[in-house]
PDB file of C-alpha atoms and ligand atoms in Angstrom:
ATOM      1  CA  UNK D   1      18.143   2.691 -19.077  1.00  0.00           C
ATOM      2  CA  UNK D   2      20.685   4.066 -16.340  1.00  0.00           C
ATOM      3  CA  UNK D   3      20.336   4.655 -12.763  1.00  0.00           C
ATOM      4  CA  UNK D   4      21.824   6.977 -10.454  1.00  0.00           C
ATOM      5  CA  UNK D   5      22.042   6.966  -6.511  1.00  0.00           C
ATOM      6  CA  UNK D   6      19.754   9.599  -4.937  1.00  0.00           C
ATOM      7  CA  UNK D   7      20.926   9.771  -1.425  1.00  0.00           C
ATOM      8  CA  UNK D   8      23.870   8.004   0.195  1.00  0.00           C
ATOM      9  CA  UNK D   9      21.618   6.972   3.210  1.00  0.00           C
ATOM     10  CA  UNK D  10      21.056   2.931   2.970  1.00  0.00           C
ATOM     11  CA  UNK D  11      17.831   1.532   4.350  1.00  0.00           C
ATOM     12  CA  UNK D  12      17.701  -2.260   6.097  1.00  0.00           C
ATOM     13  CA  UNK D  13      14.649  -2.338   4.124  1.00  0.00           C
ATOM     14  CA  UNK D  14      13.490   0.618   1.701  1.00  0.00           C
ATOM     15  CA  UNK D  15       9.991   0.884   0.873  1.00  0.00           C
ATOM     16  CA  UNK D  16       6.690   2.855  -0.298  1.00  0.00           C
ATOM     17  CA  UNK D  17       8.519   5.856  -2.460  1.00  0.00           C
ATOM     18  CA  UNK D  18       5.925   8.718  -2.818  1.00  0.00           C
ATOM     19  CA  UNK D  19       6.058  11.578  -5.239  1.00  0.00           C
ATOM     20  CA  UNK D  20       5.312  14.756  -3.475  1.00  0.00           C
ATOM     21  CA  UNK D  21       4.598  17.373  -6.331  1.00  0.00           C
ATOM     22  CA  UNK D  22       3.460  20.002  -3.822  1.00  0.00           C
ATOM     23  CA  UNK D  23       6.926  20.077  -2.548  1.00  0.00           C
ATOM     24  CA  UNK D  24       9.030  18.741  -5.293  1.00  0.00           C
ATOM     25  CA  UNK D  25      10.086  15.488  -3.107  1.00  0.00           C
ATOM     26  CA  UNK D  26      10.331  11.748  -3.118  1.00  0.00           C
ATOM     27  CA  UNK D  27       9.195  10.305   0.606  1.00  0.00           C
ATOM     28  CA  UNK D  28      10.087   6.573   1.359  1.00  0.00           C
ATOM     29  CA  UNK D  29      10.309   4.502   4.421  1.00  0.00           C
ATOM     30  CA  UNK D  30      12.572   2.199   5.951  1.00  0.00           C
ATOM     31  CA  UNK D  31      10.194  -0.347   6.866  1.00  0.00           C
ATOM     32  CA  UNK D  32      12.389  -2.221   9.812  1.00  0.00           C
ATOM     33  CA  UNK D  33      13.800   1.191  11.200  1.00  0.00           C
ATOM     34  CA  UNK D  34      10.426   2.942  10.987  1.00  0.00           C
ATOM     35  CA  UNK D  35      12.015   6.028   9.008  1.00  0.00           C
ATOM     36  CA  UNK D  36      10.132   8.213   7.238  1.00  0.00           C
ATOM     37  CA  UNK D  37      12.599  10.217   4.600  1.00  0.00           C
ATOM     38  CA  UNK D  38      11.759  12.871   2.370  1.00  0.00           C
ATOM     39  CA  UNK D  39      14.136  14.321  -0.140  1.00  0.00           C
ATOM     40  CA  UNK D  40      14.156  17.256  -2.124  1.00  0.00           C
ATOM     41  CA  UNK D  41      15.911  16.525  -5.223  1.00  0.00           C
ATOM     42  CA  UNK D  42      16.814  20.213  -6.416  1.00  0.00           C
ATOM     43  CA  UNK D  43      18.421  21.012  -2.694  1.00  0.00           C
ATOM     44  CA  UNK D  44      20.056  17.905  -1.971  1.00  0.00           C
ATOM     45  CA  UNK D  45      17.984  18.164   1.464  1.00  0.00           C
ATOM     46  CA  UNK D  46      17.091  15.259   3.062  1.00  0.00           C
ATOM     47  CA  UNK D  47      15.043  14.715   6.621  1.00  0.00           C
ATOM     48  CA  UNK D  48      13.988  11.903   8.669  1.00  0.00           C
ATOM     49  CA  UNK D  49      11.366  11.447  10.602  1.00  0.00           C
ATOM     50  CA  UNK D  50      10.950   8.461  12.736  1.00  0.00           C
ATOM     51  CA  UNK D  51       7.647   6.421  13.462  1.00  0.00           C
ATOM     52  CA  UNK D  52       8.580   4.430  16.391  1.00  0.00           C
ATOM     53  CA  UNK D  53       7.281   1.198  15.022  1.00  0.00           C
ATOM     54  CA  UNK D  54       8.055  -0.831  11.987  1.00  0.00           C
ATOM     55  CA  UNK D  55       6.402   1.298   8.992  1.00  0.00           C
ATOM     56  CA  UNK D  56       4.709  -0.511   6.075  1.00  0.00           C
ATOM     57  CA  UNK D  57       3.767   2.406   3.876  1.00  0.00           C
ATOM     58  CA  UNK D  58       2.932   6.318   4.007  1.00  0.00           C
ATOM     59  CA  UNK D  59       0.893   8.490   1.652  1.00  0.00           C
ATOM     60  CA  UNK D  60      -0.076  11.968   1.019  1.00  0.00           C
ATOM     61  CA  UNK D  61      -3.200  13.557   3.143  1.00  0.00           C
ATOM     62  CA  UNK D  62      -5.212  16.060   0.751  1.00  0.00           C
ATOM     63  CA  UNK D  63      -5.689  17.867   3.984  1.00  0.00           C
ATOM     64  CA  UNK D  64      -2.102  18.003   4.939  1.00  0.00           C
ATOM     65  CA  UNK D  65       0.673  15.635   6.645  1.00  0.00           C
ATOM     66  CA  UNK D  66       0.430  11.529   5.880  1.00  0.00           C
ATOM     67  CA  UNK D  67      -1.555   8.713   6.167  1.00  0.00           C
ATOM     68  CA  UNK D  68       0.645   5.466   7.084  1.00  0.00           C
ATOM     69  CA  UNK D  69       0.246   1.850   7.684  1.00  0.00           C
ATOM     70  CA  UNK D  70       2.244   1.186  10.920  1.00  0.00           C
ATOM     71  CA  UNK D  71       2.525  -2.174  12.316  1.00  0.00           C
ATOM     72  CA  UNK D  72      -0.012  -1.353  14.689  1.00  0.00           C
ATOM     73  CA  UNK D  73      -2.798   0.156  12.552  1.00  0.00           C
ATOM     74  CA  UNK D  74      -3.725   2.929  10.557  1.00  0.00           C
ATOM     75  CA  UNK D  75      -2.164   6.509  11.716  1.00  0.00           C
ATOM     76  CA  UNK D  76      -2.622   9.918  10.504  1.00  0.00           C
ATOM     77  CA  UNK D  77       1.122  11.774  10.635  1.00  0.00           C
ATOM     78  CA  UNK D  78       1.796  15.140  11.035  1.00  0.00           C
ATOM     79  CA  UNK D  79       5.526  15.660  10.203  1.00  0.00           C
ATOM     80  CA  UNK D  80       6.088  19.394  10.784  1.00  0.00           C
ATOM     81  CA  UNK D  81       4.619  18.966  14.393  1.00  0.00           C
ATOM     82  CA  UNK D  82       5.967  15.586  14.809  1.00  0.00           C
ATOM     83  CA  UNK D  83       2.268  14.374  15.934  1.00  0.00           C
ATOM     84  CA  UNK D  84       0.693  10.893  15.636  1.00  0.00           C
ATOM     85  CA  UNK D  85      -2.512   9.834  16.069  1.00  0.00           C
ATOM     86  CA  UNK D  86      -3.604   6.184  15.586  1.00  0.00           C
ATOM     87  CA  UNK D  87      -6.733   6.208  13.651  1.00  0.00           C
ATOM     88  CA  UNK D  88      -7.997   2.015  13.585  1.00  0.00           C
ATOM     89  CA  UNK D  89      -6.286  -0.608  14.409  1.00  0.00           C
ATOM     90  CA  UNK D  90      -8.230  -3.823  12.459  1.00  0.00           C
ATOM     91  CA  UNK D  91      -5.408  -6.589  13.206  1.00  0.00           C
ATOM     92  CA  UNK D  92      -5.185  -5.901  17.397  1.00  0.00           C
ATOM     93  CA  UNK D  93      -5.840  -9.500  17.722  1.00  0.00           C
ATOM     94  CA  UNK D  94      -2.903 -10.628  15.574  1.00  0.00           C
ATOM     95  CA  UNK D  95       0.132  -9.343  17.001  1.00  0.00           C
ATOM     96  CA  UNK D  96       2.261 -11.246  14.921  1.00  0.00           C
ATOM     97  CA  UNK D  97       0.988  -9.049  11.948  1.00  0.00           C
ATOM     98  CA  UNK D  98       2.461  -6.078  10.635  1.00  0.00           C
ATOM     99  CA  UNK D  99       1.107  -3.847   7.599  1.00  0.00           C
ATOM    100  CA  UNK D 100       2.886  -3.662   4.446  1.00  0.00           C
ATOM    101  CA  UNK D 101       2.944  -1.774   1.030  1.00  0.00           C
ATOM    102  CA  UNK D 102       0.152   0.291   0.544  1.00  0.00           C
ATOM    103  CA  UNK D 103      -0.985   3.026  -1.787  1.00  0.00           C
ATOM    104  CA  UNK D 104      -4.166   5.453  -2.533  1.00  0.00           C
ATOM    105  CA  UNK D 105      -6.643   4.758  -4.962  1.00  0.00           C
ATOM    106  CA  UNK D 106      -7.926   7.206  -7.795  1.00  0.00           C
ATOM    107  CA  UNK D 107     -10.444   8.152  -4.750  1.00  0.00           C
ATOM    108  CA  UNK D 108      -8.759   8.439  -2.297  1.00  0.00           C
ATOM    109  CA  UNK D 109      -9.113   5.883   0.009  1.00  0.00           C
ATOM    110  CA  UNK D 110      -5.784   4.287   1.336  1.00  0.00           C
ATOM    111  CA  UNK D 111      -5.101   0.571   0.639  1.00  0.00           C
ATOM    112  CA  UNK D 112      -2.554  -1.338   2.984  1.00  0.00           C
ATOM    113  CA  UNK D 113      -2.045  -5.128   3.142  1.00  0.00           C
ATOM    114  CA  UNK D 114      -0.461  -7.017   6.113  1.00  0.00           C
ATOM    115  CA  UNK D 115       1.299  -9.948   6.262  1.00  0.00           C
ATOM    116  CA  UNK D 116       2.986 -12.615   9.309  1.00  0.00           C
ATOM    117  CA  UNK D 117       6.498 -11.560  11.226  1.00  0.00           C
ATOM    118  CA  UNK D 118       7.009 -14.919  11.295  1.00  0.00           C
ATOM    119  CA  UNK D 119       6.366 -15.974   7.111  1.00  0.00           C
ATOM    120  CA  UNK D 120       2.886 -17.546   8.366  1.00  0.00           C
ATOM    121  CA  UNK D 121       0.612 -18.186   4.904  1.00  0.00           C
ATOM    122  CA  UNK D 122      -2.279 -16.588   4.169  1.00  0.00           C
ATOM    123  CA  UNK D 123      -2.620 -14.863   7.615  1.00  0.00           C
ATOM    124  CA  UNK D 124      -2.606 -11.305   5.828  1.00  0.00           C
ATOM    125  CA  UNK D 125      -5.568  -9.516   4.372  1.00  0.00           C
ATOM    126  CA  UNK D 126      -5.661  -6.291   2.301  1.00  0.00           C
ATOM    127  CA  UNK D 127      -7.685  -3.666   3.996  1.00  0.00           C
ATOM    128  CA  UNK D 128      -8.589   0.014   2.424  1.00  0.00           C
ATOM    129  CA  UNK D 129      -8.821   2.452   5.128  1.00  0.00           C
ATOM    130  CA  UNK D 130     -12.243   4.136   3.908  1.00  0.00           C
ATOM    131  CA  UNK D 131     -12.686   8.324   3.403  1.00  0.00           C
ATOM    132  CA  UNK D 132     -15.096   8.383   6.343  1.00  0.00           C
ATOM    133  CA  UNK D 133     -11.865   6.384   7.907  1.00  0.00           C
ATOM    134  CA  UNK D 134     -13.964   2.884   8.249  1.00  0.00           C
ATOM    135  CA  UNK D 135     -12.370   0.423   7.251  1.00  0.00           C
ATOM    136  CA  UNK D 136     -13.237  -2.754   4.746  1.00  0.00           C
ATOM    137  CA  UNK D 137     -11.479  -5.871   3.634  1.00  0.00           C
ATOM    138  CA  UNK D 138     -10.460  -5.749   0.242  1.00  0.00           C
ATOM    139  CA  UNK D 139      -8.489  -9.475   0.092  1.00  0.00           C
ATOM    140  CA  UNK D 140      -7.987 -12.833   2.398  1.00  0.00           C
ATOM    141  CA  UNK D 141      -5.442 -15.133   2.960  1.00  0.00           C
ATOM    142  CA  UNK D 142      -2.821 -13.079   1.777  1.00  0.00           C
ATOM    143  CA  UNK D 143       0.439 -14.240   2.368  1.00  0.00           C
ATOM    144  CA  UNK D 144       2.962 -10.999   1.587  1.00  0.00           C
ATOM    145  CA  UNK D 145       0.580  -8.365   0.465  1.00  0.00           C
ATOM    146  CA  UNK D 146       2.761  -6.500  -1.850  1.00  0.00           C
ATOM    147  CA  UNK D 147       2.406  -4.144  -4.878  1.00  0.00           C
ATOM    148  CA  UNK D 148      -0.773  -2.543  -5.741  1.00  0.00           C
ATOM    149  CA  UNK D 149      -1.734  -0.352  -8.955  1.00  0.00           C
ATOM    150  CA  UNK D 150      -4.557   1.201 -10.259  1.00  0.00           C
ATOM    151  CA  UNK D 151      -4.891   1.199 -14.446  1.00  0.00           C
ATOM    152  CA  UNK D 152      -5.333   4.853 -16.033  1.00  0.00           C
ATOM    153  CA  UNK D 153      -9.171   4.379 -16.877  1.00  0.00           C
ATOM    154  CA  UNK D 154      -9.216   3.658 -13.104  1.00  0.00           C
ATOM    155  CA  UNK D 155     -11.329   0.488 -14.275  1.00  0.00           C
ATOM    156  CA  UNK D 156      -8.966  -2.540 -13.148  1.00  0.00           C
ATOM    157  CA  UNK D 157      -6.939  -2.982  -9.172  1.00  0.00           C
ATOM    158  CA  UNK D 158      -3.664  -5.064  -9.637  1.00  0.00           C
ATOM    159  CA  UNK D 159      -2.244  -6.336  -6.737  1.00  0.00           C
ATOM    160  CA  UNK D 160       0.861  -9.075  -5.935  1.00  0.00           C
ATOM    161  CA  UNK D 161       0.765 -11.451  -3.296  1.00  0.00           C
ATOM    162  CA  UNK D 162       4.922 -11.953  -3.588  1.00  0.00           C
ATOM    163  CA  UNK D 163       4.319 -15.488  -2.642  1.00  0.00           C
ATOM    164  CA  UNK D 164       1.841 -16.837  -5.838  1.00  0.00           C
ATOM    165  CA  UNK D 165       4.881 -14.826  -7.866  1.00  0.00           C
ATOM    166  CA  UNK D 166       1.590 -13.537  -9.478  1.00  0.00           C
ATOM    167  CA  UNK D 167       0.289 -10.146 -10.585  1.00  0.00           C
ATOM    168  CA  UNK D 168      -3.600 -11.031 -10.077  1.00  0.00           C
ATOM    169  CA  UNK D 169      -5.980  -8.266 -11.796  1.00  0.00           C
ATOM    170  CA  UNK D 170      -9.504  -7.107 -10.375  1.00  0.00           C
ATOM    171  CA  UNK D 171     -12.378  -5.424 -11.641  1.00  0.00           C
ATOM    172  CA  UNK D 172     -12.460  -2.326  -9.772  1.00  0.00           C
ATOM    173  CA  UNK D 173     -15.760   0.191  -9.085  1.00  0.00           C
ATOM    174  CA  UNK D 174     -14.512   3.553  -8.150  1.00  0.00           C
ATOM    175  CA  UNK D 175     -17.573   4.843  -6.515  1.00  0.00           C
ATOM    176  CA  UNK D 176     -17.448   2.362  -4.707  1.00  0.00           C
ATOM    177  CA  UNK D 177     -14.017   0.759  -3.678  1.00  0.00           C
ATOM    178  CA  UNK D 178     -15.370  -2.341  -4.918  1.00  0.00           C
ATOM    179  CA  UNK D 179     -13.610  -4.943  -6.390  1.00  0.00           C
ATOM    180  CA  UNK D 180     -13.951  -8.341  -8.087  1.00  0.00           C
ATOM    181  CA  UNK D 181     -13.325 -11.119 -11.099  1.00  0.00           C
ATOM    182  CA  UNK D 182      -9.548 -11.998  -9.950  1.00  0.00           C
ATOM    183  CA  UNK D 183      -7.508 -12.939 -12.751  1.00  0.00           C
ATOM    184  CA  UNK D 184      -3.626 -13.800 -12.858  1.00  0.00           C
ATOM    185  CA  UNK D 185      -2.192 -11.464 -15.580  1.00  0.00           C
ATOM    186  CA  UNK D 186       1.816 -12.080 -14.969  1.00  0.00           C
ATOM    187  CA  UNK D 187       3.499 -14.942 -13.809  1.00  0.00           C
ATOM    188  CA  UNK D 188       7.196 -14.741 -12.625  1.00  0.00           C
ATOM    189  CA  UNK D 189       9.242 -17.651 -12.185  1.00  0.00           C
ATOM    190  CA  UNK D 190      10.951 -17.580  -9.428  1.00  0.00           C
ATOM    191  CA  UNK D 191      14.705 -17.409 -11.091  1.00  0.00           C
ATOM    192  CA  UNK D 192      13.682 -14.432 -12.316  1.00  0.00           C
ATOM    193  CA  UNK D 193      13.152 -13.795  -8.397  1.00  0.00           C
ATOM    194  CA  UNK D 194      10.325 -12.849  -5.937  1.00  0.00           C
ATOM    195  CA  UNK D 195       7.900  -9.775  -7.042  1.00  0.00           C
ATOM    196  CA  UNK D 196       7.597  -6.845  -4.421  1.00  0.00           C
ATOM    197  CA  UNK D 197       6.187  -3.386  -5.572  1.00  0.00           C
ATOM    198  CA  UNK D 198       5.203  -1.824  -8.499  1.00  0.00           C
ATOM    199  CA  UNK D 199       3.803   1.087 -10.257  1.00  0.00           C
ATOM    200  CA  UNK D 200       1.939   1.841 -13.558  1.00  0.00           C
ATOM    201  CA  UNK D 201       2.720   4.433 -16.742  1.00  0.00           C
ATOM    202  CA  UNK D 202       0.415   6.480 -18.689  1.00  0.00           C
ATOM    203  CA  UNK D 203       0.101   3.542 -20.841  1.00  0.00           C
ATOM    204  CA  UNK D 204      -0.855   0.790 -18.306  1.00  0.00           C
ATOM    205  CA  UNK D 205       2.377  -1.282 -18.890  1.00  0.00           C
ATOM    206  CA  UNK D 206       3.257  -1.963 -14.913  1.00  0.00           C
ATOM    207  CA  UNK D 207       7.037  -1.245 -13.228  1.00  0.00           C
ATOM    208  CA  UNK D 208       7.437  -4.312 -11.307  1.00  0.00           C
ATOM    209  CA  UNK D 209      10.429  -4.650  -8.584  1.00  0.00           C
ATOM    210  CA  UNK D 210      11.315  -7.541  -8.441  1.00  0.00           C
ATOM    211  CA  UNK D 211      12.912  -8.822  -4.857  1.00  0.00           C
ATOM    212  CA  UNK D 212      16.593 -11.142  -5.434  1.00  0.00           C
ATOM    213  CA  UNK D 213      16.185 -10.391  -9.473  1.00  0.00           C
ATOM    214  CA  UNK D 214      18.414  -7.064  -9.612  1.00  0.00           C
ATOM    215  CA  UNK D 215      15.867  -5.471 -11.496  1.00  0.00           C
ATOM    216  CA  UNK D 216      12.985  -3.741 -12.005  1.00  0.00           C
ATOM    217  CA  UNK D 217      10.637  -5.397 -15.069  1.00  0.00           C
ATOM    218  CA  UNK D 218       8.283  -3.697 -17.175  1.00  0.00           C
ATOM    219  CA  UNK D 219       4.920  -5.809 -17.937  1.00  0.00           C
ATOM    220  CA  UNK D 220       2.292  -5.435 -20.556  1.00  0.00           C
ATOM    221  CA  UNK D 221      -0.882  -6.846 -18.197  1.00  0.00           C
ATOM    222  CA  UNK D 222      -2.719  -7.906 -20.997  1.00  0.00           C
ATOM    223  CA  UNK D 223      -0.238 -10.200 -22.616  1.00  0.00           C
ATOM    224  CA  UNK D 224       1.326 -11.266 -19.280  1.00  0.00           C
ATOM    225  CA  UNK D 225       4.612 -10.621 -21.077  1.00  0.00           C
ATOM    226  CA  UNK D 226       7.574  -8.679 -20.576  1.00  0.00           C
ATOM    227  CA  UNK D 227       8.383  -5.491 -22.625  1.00  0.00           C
ATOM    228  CA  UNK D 228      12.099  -4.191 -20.831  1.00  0.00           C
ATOM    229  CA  UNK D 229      14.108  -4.259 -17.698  1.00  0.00           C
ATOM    230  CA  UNK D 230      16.052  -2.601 -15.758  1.00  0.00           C
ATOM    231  CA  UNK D 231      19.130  -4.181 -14.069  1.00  0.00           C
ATOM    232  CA  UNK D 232      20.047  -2.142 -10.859  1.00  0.00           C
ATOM    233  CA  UNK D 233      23.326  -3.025  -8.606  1.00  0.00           C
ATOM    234  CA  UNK D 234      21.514  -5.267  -5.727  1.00  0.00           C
ATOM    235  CA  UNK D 235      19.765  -8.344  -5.644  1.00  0.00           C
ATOM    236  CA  UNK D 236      16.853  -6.802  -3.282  1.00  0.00           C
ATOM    237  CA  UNK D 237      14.694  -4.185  -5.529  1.00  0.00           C
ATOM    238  CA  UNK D 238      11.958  -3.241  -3.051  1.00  0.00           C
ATOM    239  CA  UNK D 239       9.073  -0.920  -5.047  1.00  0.00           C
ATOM    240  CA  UNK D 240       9.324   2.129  -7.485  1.00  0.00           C
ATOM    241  CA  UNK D 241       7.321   5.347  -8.174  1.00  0.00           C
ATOM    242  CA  UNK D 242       7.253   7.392 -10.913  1.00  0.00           C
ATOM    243  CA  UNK D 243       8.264  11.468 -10.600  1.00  0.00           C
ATOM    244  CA  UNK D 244       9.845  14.466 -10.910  1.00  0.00           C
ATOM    245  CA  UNK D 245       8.626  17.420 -12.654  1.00  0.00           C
ATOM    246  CA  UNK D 246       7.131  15.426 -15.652  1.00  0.00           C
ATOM    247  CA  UNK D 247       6.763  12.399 -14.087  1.00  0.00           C
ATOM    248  CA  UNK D 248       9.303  10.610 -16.066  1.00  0.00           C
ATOM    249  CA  UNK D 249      11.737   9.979 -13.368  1.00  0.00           C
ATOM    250  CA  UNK D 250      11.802   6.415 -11.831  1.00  0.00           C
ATOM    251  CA  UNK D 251      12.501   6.428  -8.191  1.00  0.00           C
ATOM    252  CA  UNK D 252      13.310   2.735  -6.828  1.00  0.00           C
ATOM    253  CA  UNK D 253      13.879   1.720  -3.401  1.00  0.00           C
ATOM    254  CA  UNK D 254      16.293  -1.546  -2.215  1.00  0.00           C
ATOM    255  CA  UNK D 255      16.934  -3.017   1.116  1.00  0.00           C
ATOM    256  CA  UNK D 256      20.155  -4.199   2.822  1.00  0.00           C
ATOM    257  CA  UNK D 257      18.678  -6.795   5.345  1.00  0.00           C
ATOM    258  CA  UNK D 258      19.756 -10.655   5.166  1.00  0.00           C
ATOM    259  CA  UNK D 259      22.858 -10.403   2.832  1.00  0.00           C
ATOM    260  CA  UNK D 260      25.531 -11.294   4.163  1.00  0.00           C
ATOM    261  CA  UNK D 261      29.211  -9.103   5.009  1.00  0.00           C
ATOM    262  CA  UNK D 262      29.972 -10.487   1.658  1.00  0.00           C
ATOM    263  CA  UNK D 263      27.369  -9.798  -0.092  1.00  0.00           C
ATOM    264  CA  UNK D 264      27.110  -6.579   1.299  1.00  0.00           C
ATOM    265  CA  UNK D 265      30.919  -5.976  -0.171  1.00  0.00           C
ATOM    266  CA  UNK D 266      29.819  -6.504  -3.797  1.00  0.00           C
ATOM    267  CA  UNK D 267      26.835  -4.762  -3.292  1.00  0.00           C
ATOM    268  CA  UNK D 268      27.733  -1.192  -1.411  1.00  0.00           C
ATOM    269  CA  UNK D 269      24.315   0.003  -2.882  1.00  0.00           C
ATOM    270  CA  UNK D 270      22.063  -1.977  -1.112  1.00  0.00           C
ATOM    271  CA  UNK D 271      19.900  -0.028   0.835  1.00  0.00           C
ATOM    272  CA  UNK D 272      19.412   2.633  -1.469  1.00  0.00           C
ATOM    273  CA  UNK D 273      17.052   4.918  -3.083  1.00  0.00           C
ATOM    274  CA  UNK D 274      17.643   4.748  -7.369  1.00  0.00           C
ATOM    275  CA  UNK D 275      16.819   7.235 -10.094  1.00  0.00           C
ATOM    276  CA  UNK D 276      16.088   6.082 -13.387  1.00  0.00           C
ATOM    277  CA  UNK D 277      15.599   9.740 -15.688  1.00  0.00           C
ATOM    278  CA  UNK D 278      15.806   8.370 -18.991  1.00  0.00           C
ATOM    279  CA  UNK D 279      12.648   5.523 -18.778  1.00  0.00           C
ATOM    280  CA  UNK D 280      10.925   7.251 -21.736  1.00  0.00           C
ATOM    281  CA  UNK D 281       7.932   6.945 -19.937  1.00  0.00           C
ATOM    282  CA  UNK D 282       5.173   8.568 -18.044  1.00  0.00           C
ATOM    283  CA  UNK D 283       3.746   7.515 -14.423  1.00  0.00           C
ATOM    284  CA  UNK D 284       0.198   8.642 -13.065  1.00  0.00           C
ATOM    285  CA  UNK D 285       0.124  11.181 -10.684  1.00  0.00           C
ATOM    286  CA  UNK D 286       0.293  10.047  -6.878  1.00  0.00           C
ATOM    287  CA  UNK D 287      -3.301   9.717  -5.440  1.00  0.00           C
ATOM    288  CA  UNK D 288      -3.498  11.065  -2.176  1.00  0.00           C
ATOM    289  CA  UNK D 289      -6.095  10.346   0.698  1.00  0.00           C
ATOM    290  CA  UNK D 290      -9.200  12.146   1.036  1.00  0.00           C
ATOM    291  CA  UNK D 291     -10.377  11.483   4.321  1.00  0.00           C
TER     292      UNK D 291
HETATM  293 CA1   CA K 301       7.392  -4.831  -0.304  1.00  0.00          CA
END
C-alpha cells in the first residue's frame, strides 16, 4: 500500500479525520491549534476554521454544521456562520482535563473521551453526549481515551486507552447506548509503539494508528493478530478514516509536536494529512449525530 500527501498544511497535532459524503470532503482538526480543516479533494480547496480552544474531535450534525469535543465541553458548530454554542460542559471541575478523540455511534449519539494536560492516570472518562443532548458516562479511569469503533453488526464498541497499549472490546446495545463485558482483543507492545486512533472496514478487521510506530496496522479483533501494515514517513500516526467516493480511500492524520529540529529534518511530513487509495478495502459510512 502507498500513500500520498493530501494537503501541504502540517498540523502540531492532527486528529479526528471525518468523511463528509454530502460534500465530498475530509474534515480534521489540529487538536493543539484548535483548527478545524475541511478539504475538498476534487478542488484542491481547503478552509480553516478555528475553535478558539484546544479541539479533541468534531463530527457531522444530521441537522447541519458539527458537533465537537472542545476542551471545555461539548459544542454544537456552525461553520458557514462561524457560530458556537457550548452545549454541556461535564468536566468544569477538572480544569486540567481536555476532551479527546471522539466519534458517533450507529445512533447517533456522539462519544468523546478526555484525558489529563498534565499525563495524570486514570483521571479521564469516556462520556457519550446523548440525542436528547444529556450526557452519560460510558468509561472510568481512563488514562488517554483514544480510538473508538463500532463493528458492522453494530453489536460490539472497541475502544483504546493508548496507555494499557490495549484494544479492549464491549458488548454494545444500540437502543440503548449501553455497553458492557470488557475484553482485551489486541495487545501492542510498545516497540511496535503507542496506539492512538482507529477505524473499522466492511469486514470488521480495525485500522489502528499507531503513535511513534510509523504506521498504521490492520487487526483481525477476534484473533488479536495482525493481518498488514502500512508504513507512512513519520513516527507520530495520529487516527485514520476511511472515504472517498467508495469508501476505499484511507485518510490518516500525523502530528509534528515534540520532535525535535532534527527530527523534524528527516521527517518534512510530519504534520500531515495521508491518502492511502489502493487499501483494497471498504470503511463504514461516517455516523453522524442525531440530536
Ligand atoms: Ca489521539
Amino acid at each position: 500500500m502507498t500513500w500520498d500527501i493530501v494537503s501541504t498544511h502540517r498540523c502540531a497535532l492532527g486528529e479526528s479525520p471525518v468523511w463528509d459524503k454530502n460534500k465530498n470532503r475530509v474534515l480534521w482538526v489540529d487538536i493543539l491549534t484548535g483548527e478545524i480543516h475541511h478539504f475538498y479533494p476534487e478542488s484542491g480547496r481547503h478552509d480553516t476554521d478555528r475553535t478558539g480552544q484546544k479541539t479533541g474531535a468534531i463530527a457531522l450534525r444530521k441537522s447541519g454544521g458539527l458537533i465537537a469535543a472542545l476542551e471545555n465541553g461539548f459544542y454544537e458548530i456552525d461553520i458557514d456562520n462561524r457560530l458556537q454554542n457550548l452545549i454541556s460542559n461535564p468536566e468544569k471541575h477538572l480544569p486540567d482535563n481536555r476532551f479527546n478523540d471522539g466519534k458517533c455511534d450507529p445512533t447517533g449519539r456522539f462519544w468523546a473521551g478526555t484525558m489529563s494536560m498534565s499525563d495524570k492516570p486514570g483521571a479521564g472518562k469516556l462520556y457519550a453526549l446523548e440525542k436528547d443532548l444529556s450526557v452519560t458516562v460510558k468509561i472510568e479511569n481512563v488514562s488517554c481515551s483514544n480510538g473508538l469503533a463500532w463493528s458492522p453488526d453494530q453489536k460490539i464498541f472497541y475502544h483504546i486507552d493508548t496507555l494499557t497499549q490495549n484494544v479492549v472490546a464491549y458488548d454494545f446495545e444500540a437502543l440503548t447506548g449501553h455497553i458492557s463485558n470488557p475484553e482485551i482483543v489486541i495487545q501492542i507492545s510498545k516497540e511496535e509503539g503507542y496506539p492512538d486512533g482507529m477505524t473499522i472496514d466492511s469486514e470488521g478487521m480495525l485500522w489502528i494508528a499507531i503513535w511513534n510506530g510509523w504506521k498504521i496496522a490492520r487487526f483481525n479483533p477476534f484473533t488479536g493478530k495482525k493481518i498488514s501494515e502500512v508504513k507512512l514517513p513519520t513516527a507520530q500516526i495520529t487516527s485514520c478514516t476511511f472515504g472517498g467516493k467508495d469508501l476505499t480511500d484511507l485518510y490518516v492524520t500525523s502530528a509534528r509536536t515534540g520532535l525535535t529540529g532534527e527530527q523534524l529534518n528527516k521527517q518534512p511530513y510530519a504534520g500531515s494529512l495521508f491518502m492511502i487509495g489502493d487499501t483494497h478495502c471498504r470503511g463504514l459510512e461516517t455516523f453522524e449525530f442525531m440530536g
